[in-house]
PDB file of C-alpha atoms in Angstrom:
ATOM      1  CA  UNK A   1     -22.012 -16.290  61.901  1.00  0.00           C
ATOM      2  CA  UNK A   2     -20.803 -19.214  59.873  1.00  0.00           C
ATOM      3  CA  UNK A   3     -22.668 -18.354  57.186  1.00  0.00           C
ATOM      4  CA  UNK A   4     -22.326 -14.606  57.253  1.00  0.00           C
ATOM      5  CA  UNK A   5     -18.337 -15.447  56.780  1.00  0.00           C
ATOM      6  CA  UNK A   6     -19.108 -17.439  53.771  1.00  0.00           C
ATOM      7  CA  UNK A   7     -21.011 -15.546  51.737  1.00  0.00           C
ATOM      8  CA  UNK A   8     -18.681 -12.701  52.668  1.00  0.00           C
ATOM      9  CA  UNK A   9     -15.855 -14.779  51.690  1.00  0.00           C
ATOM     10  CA  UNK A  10     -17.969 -16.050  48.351  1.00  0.00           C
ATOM     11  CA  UNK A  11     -19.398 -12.485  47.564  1.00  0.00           C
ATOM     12  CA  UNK A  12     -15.503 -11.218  48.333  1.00  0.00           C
ATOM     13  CA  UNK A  13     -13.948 -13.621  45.660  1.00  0.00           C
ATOM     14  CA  UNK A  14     -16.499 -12.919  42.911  1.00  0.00           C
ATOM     15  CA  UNK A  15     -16.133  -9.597  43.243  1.00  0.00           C
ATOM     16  CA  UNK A  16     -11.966 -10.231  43.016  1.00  0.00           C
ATOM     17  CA  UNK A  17     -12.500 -12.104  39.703  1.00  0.00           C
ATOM     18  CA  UNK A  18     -14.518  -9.489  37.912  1.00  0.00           C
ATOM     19  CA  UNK A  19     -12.211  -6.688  38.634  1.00  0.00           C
ATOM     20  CA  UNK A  20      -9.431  -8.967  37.655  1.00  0.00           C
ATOM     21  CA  UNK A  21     -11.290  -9.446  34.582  1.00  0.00           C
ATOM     22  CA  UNK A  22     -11.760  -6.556  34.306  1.00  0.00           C
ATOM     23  CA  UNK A  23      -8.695  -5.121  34.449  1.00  0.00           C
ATOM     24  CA  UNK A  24      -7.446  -7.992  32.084  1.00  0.00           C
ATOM     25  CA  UNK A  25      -9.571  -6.439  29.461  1.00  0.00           C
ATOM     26  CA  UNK A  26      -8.482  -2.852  29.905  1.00  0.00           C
ATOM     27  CA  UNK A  27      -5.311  -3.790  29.816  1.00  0.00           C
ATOM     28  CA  UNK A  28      -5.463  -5.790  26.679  1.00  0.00           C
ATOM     29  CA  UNK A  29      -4.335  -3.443  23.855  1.00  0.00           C
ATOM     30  CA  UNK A  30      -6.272  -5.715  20.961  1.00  0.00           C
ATOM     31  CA  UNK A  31      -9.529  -5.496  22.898  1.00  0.00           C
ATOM     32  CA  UNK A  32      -9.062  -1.785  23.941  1.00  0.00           C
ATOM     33  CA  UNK A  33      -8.543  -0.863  20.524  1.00  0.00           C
ATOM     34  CA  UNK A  34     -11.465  -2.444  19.108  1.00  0.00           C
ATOM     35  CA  UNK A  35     -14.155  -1.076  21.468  1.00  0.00           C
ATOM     36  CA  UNK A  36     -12.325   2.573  20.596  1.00  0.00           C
ATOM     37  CA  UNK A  37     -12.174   1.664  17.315  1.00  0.00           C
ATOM     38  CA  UNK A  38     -15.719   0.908  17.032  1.00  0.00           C
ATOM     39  CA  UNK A  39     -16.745   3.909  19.068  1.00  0.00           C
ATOM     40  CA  UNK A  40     -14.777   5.844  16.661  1.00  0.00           C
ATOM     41  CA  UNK A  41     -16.598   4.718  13.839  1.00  0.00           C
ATOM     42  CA  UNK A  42     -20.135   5.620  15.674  1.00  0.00           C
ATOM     43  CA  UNK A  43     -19.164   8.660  16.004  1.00  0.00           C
ATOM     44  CA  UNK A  44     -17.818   9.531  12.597  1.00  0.00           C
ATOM     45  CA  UNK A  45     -20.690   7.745  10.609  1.00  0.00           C
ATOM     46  CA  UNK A  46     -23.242   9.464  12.940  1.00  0.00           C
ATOM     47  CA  UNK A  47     -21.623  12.754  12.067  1.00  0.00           C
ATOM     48  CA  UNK A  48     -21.397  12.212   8.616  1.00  0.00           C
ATOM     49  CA  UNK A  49     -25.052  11.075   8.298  1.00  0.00           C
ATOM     50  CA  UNK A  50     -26.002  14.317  10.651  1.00  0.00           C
ATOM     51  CA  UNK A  51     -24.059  16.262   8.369  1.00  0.00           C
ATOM     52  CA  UNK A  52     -26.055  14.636   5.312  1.00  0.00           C
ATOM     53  CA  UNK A  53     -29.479  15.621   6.730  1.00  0.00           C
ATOM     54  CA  UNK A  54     -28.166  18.961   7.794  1.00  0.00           C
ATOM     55  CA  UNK A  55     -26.996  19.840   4.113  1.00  0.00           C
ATOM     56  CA  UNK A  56     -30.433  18.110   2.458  1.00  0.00           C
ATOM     57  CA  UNK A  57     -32.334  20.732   4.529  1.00  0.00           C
ATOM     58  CA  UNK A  58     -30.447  24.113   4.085  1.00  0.00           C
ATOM     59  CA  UNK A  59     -29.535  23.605   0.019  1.00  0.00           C
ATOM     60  CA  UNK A  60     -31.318  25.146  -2.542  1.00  0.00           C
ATOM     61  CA  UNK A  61     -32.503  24.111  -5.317  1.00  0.00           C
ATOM     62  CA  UNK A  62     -34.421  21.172  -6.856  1.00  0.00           C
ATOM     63  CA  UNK A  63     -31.776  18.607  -5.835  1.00  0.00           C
ATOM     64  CA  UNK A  64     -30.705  19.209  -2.641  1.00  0.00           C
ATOM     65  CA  UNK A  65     -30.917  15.232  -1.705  1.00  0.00           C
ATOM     66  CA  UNK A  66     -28.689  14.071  -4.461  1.00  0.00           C
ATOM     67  CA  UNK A  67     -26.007  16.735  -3.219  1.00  0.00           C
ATOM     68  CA  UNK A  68     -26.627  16.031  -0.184  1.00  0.00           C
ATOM     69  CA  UNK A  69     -25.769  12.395  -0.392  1.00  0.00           C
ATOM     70  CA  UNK A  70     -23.118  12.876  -3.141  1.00  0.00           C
ATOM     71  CA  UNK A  71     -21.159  14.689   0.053  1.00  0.00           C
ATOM     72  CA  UNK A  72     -22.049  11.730   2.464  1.00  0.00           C
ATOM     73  CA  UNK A  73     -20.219   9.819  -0.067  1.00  0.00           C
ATOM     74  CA  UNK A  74     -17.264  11.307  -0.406  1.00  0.00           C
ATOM     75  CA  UNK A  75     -17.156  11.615   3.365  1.00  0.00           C
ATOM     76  CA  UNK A  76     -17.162   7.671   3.659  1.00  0.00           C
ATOM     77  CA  UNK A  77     -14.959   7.680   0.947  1.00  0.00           C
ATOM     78  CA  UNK A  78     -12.293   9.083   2.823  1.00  0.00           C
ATOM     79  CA  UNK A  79     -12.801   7.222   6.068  1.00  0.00           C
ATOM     80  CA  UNK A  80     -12.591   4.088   3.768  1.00  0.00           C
ATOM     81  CA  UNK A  81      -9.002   5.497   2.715  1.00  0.00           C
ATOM     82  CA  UNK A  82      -8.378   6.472   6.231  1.00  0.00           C
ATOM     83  CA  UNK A  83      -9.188   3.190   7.561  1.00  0.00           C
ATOM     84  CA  UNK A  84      -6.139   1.571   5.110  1.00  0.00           C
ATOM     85  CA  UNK A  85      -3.891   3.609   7.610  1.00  0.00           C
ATOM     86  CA  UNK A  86      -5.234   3.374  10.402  1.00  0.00           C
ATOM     87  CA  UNK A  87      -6.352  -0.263  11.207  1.00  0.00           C
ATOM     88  CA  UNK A  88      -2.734  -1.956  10.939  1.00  0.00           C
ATOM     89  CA  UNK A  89      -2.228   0.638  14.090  1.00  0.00           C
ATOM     90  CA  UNK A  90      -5.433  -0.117  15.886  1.00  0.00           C
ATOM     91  CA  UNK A  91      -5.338  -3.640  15.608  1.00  0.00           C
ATOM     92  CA  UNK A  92      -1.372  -4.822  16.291  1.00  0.00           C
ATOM     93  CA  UNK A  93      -2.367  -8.386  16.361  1.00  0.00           C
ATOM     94  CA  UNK A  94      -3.705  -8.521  12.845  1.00  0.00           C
ATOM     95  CA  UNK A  95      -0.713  -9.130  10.219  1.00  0.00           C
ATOM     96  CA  UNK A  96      -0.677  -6.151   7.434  1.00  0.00           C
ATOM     97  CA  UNK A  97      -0.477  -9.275   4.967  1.00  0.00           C
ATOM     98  CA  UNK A  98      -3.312 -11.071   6.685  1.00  0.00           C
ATOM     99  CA  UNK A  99      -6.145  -9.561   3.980  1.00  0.00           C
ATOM    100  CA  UNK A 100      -8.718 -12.486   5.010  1.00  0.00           C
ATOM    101  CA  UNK A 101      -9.213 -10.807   8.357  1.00  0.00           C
ATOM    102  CA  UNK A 102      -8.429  -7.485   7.130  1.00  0.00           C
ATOM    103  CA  UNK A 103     -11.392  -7.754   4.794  1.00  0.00           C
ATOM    104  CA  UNK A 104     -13.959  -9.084   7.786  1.00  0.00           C
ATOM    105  CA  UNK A 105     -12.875  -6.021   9.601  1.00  0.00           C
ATOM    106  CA  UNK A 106     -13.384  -3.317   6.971  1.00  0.00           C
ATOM    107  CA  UNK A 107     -16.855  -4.794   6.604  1.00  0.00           C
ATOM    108  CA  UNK A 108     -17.890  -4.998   9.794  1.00  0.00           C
ATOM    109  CA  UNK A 109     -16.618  -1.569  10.010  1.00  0.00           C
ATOM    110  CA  UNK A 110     -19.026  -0.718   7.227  1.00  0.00           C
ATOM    111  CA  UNK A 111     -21.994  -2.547   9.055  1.00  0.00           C
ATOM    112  CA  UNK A 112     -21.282  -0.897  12.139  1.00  0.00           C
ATOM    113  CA  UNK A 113     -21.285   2.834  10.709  1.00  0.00           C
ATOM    114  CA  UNK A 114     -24.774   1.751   8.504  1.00  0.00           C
ATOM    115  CA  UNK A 115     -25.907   0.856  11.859  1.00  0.00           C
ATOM    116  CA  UNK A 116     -24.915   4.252  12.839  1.00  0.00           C
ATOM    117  CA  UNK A 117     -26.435   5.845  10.670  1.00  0.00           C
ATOM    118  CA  UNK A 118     -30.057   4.066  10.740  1.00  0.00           C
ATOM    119  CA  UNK A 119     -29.927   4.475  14.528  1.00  0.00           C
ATOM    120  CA  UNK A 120     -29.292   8.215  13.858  1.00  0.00           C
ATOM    121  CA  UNK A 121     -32.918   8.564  12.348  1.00  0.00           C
ATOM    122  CA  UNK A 122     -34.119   7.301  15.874  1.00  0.00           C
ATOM    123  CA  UNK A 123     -33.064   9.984  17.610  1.00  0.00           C
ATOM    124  CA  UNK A 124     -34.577  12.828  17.015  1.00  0.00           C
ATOM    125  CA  UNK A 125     -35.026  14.133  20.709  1.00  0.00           C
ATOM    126  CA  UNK A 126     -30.994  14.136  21.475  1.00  0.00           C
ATOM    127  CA  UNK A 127     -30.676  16.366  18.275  1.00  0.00           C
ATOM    128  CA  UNK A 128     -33.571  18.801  19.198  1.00  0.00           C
ATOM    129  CA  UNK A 129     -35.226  17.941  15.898  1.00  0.00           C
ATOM    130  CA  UNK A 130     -39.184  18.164  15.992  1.00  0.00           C
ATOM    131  CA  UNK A 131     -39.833  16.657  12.621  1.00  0.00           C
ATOM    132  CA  UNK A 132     -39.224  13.197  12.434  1.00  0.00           C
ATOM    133  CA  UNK A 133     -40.560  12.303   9.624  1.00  0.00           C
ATOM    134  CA  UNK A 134     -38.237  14.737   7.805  1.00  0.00           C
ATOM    135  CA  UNK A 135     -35.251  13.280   9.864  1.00  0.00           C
ATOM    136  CA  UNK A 136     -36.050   9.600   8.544  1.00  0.00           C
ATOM    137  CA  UNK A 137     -36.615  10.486   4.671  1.00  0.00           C
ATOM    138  CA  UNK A 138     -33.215  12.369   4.763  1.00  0.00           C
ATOM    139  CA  UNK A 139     -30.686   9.705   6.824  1.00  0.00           C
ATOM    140  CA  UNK A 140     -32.269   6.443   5.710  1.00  0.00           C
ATOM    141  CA  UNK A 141     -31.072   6.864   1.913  1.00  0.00           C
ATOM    142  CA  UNK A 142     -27.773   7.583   3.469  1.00  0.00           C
ATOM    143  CA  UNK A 143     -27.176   4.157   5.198  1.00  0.00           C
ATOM    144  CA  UNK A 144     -26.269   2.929   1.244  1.00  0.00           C
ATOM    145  CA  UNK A 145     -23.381   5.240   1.152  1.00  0.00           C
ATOM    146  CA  UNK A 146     -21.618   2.636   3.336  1.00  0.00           C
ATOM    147  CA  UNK A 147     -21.314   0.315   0.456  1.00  0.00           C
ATOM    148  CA  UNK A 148     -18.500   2.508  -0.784  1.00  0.00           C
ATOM    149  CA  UNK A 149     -16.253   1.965   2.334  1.00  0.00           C
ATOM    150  CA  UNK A 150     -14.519  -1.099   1.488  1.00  0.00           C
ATOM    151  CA  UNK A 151     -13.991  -0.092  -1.634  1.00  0.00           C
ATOM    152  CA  UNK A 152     -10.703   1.612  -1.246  1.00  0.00           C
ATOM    153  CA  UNK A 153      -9.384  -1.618   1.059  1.00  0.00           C
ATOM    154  CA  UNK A 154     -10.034  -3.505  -1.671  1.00  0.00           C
ATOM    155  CA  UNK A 155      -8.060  -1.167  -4.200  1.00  0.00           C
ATOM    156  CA  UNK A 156      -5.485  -1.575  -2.249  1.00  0.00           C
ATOM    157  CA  UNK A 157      -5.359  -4.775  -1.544  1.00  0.00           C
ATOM    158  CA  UNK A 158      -5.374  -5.561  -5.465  1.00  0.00           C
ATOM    159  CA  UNK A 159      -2.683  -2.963  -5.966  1.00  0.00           C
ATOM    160  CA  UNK A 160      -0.332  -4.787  -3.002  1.00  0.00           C
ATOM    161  CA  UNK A 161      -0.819  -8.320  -4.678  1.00  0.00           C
ATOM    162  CA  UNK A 162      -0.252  -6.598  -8.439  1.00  0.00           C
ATOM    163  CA  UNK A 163       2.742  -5.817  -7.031  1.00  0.00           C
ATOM    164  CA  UNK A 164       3.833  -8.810  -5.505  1.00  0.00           C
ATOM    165  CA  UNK A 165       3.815 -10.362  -9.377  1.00  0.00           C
ATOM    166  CA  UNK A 166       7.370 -11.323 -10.358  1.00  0.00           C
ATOM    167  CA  UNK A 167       7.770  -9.673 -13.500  1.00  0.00           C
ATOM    168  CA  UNK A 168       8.662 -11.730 -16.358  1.00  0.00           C
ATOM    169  CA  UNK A 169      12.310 -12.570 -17.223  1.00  0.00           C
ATOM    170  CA  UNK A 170      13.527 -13.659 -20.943  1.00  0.00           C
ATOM    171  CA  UNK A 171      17.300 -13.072 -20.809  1.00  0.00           C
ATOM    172  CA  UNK A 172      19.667 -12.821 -18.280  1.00  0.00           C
ATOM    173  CA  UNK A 173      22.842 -11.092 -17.859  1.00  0.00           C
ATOM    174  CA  UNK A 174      26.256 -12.297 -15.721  1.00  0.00           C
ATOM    175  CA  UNK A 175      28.694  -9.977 -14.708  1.00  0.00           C
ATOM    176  CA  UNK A 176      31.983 -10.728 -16.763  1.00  0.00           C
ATOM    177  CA  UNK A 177      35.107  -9.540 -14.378  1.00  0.00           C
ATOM    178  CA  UNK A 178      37.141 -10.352 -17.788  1.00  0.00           C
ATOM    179  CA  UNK A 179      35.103  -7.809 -20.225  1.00  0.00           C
ATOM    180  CA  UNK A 180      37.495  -5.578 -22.260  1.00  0.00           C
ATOM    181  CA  UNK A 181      36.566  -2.552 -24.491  1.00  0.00           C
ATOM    182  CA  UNK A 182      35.308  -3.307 -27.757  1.00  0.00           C
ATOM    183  CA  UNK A 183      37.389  -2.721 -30.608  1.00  0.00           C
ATOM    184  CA  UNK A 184      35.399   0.294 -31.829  1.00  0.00           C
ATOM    185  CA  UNK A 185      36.303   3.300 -34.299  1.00  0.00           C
ATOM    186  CA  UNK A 186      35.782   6.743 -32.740  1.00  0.00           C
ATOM    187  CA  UNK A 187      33.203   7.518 -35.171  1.00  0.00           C
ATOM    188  CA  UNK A 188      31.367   4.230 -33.800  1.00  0.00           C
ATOM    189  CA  UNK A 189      31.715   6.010 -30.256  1.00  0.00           C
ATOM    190  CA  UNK A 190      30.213   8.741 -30.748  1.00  0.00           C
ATOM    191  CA  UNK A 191      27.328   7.365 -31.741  1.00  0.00           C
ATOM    192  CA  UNK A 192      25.351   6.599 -28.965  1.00  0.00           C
ATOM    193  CA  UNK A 193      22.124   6.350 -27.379  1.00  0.00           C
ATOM    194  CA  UNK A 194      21.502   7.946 -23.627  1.00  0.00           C
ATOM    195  CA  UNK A 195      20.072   5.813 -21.436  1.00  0.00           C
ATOM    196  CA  UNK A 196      19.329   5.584 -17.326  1.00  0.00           C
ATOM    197  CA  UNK A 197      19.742   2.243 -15.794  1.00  0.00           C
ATOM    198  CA  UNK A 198      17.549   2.352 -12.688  1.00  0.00           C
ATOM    199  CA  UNK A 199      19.378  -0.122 -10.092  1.00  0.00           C
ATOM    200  CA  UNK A 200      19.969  -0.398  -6.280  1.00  0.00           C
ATOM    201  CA  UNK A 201      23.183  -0.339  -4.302  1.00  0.00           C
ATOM    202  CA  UNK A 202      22.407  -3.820  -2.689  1.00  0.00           C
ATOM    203  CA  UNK A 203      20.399  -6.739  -3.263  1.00  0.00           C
ATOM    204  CA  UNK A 204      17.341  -5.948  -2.307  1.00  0.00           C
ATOM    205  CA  UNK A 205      16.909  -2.233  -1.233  1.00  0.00           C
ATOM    206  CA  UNK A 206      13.960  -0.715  -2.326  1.00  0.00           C
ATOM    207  CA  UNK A 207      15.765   2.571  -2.918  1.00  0.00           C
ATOM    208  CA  UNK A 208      16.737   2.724  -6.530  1.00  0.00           C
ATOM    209  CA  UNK A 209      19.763   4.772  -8.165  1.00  0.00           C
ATOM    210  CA  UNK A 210      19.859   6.212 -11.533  1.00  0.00           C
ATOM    211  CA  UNK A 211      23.333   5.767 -13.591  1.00  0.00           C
ATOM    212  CA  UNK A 212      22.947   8.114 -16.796  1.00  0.00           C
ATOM    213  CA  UNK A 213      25.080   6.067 -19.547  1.00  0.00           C
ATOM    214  CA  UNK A 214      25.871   6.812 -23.594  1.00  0.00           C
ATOM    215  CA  UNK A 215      26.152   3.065 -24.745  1.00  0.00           C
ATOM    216  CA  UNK A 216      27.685   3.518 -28.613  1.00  0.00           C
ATOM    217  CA  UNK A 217      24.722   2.325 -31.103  1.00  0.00           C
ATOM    218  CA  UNK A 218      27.480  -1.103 -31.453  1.00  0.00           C
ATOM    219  CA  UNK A 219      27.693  -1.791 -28.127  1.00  0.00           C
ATOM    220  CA  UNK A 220      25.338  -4.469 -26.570  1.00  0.00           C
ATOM    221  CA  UNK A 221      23.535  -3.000 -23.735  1.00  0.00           C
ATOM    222  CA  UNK A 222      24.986  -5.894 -20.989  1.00  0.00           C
ATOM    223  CA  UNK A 223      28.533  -4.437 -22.029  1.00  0.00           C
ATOM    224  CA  UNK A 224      27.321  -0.631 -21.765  1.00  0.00           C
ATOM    225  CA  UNK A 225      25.811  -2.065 -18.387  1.00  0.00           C
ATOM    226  CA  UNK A 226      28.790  -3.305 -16.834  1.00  0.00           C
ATOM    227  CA  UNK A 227      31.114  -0.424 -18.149  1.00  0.00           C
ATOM    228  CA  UNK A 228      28.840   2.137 -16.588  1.00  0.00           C
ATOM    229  CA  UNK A 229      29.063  -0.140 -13.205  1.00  0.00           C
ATOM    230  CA  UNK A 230      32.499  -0.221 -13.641  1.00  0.00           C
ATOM    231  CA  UNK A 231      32.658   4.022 -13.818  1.00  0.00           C
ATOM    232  CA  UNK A 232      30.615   4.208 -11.374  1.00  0.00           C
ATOM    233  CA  UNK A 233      31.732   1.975  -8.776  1.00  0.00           C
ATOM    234  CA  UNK A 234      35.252   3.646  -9.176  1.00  0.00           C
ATOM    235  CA  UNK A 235      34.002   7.221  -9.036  1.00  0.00           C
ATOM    236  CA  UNK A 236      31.900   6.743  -5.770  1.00  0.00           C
ATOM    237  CA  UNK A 237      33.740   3.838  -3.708  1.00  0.00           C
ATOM    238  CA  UNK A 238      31.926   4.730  -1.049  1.00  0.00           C
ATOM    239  CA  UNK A 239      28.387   3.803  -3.044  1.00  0.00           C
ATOM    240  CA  UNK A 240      29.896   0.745  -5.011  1.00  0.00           C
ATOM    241  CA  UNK A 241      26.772  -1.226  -6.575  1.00  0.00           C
ATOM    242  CA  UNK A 242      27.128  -4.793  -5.519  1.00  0.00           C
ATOM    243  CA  UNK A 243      27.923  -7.593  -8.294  1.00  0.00           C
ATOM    244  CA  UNK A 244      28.712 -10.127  -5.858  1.00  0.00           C
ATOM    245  CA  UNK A 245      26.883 -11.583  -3.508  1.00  0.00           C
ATOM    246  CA  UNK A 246      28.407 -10.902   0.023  1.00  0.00           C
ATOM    247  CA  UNK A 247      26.888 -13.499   1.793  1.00  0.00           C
ATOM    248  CA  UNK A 248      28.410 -16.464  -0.864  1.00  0.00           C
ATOM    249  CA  UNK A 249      31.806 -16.704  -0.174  1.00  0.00           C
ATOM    250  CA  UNK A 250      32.691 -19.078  -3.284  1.00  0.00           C
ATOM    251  CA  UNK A 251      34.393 -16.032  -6.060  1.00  0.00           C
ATOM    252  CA  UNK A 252      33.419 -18.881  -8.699  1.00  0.00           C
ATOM    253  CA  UNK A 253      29.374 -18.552  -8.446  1.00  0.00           C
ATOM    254  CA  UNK A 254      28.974 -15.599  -6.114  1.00  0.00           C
ATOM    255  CA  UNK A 255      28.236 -13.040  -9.079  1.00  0.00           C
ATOM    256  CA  UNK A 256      24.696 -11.803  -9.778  1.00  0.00           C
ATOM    257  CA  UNK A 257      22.760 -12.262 -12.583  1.00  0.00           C
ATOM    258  CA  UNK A 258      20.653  -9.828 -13.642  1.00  0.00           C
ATOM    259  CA  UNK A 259      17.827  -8.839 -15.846  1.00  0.00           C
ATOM    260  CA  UNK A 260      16.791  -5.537 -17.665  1.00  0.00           C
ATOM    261  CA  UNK A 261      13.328  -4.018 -19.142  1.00  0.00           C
ATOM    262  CA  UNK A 262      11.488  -1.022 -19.689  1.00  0.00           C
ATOM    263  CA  UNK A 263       8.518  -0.524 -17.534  1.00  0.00           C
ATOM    264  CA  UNK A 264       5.472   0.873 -19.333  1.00  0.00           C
ATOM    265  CA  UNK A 265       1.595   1.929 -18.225  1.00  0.00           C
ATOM    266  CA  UNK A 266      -0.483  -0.802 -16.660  1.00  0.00           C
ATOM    267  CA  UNK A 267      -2.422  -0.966 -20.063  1.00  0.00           C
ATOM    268  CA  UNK A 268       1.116  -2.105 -21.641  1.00  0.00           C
ATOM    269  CA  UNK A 269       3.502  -5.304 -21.219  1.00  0.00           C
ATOM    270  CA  UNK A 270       6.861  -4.244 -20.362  1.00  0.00           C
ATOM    271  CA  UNK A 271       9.671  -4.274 -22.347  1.00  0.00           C
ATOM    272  CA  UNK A 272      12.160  -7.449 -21.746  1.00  0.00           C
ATOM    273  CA  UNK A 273      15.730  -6.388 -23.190  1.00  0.00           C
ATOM    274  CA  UNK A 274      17.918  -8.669 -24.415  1.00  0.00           C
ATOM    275  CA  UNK A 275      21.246  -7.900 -22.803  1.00  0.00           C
ATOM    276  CA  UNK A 276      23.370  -9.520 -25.723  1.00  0.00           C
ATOM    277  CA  UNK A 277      21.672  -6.885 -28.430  1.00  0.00           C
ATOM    278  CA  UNK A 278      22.431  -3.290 -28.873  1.00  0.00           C
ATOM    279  CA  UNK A 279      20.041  -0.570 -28.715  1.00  0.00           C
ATOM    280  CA  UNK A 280      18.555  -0.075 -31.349  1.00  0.00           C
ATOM    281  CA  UNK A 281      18.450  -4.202 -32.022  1.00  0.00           C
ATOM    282  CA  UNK A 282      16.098  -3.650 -28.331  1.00  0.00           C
ATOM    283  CA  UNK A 283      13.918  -0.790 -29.769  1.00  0.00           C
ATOM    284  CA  UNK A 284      15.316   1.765 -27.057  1.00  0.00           C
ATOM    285  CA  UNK A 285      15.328   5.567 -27.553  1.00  0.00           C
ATOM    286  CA  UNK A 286      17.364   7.973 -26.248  1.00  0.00           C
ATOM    287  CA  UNK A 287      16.538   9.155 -22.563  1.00  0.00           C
ATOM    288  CA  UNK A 288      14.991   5.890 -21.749  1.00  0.00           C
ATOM    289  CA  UNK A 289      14.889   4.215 -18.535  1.00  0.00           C
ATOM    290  CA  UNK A 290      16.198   0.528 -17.961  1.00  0.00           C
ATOM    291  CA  UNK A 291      14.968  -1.373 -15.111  1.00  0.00           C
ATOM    292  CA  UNK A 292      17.641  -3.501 -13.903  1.00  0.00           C
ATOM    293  CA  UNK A 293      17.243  -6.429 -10.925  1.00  0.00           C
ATOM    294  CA  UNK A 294      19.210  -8.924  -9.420  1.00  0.00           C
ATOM    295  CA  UNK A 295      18.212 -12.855  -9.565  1.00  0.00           C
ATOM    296  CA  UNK A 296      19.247 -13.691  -6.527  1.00  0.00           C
TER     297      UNK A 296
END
């Protein structure tokens, strides 16, 4: 009877521990998300290489593989963009910045849908296909469209760290609380050139804010800067651009500096401005827009 209570007692407590374990795992939102995650991709690769056999077999022509796989493709394609979206949801543990394990992911995600699709070629019972033969010459090319998958990750992830590069600064520009007009003839004011100064309210913001300004052609542009600042500021108190930095209480060094270009296609450098020349001393044309950002 001893004996009968112990293993009852032993076989009692193992079976405790699994379900704990069990329900440790379920309730773990990383690992949860992974085995759906990797279901998910099963599916969807074993679809799209179905899909690929299905349209090899019913399209005429003399080139109904090359279509056929061209569509595979594209499918994978956009489950490679889809998977930029989606993975930072299914996997809340993993940093968006972390592109190390980001990258492991995607491929394994690749590996596991070319697994997907090679097993697919084994199974030609479950999908009430008699010719297997047929089924293996038409989903085994397909398993190569997976290369393409972590293509657009990797797009992406060149595009994010393009855009974390500083962009270059030559000159920059203080905020003078003392500036007074120029001493200009009202000829020299009417000539002008119309520029947009793209800028932010705050330090920082991502939202930008166009201010459309006529700077005369003997203005420099850090003056034609400031006045338009100055206009707008007092025409829209309740959307005053900072100059100052709120969070530096000293009046003496607490004004930003700031820097100005044009940007221009990838192909071409930007345009640095020199905030003590004029216009046309910078090369700028009317309707142009100006880039401006604090140095904090």
């Amino acid at each position: 009877m001893a004996r009968f209570n112990v293993e009852s007692e032993l076989g009692s407590m193992v079976n405790s521990s699994v379900n704990q374990a069990r329900s440790n795992v379920v309730r773990n939102r990383t690992v949860r998300n992974t085995v759906l995650y990797i279901l998910g991709t099963l599916l969807l690769f074993g679809a799209a290489g179905y899909l690929g056999h299905l349209l090899i077999r019913s399209l005429p022509g003399e080139t109904p593989g090359f279509w056929g796989y061209l569509a595979v493709l594209t499918i994978v394609l956009l489950l490679g963009v889809w998977n930029i979206s989606i993975l930072p949801k299914a996997m809340p543990s993993m940093k968006a910045d972390n592109y190390m394990i980001g990258t492991l992911m995607t491929l394994l995600i690749g590996i596991i849908g070319g697994i997907a699709i090679f097993t697919l070629s084994f199974g030609p019972r479950m999908l009430h296909i008699t010719d297997v033969q047929e089924l293996k010459a038409n989903v085994r090319p397909l398993i190569t469209t997976v290369l393409i998958f972590p293509l657009p990750y990797f797009i992406n992830w060149a595009y994010v760290a393009y855009d974390k590069i500083p962009p270059k600064i030559y000159k920059l520009w203080k905020y003078n609380p003392f500036l007074q007009m120029p001493d200009l003839t009202e000829a020299e004011f009417r000539r002008t050139t119309n520029v947009v100064f793209v800028t932010d309210i705050r330090h920082g913001e991502r939202n930008t804010y166009d201010i459309r300004s006529f700077i005369p052609d003997k203005m420099n542009v850090g003056d034609g800067f400031q006045f338009s600042l100055d206009e707008h500021n007092e025409d829209e108190p309740t959307r005053r651009i900072e100059v100052r930095d709120a969070k530096n209480p000293n009046v003496k060094t607490n004004i930003f500096k700031w820097h100005f270009y044009v940007q221009r296609p990838w192909y071409r450098t930007n345009l640095y401005i020199d905030p003590d020349r004029n216009c046309r001393e910078n090369f700028l044309q009317n309707g142009v827009r100006i880039i401006t950002r604090r140095v904090g």
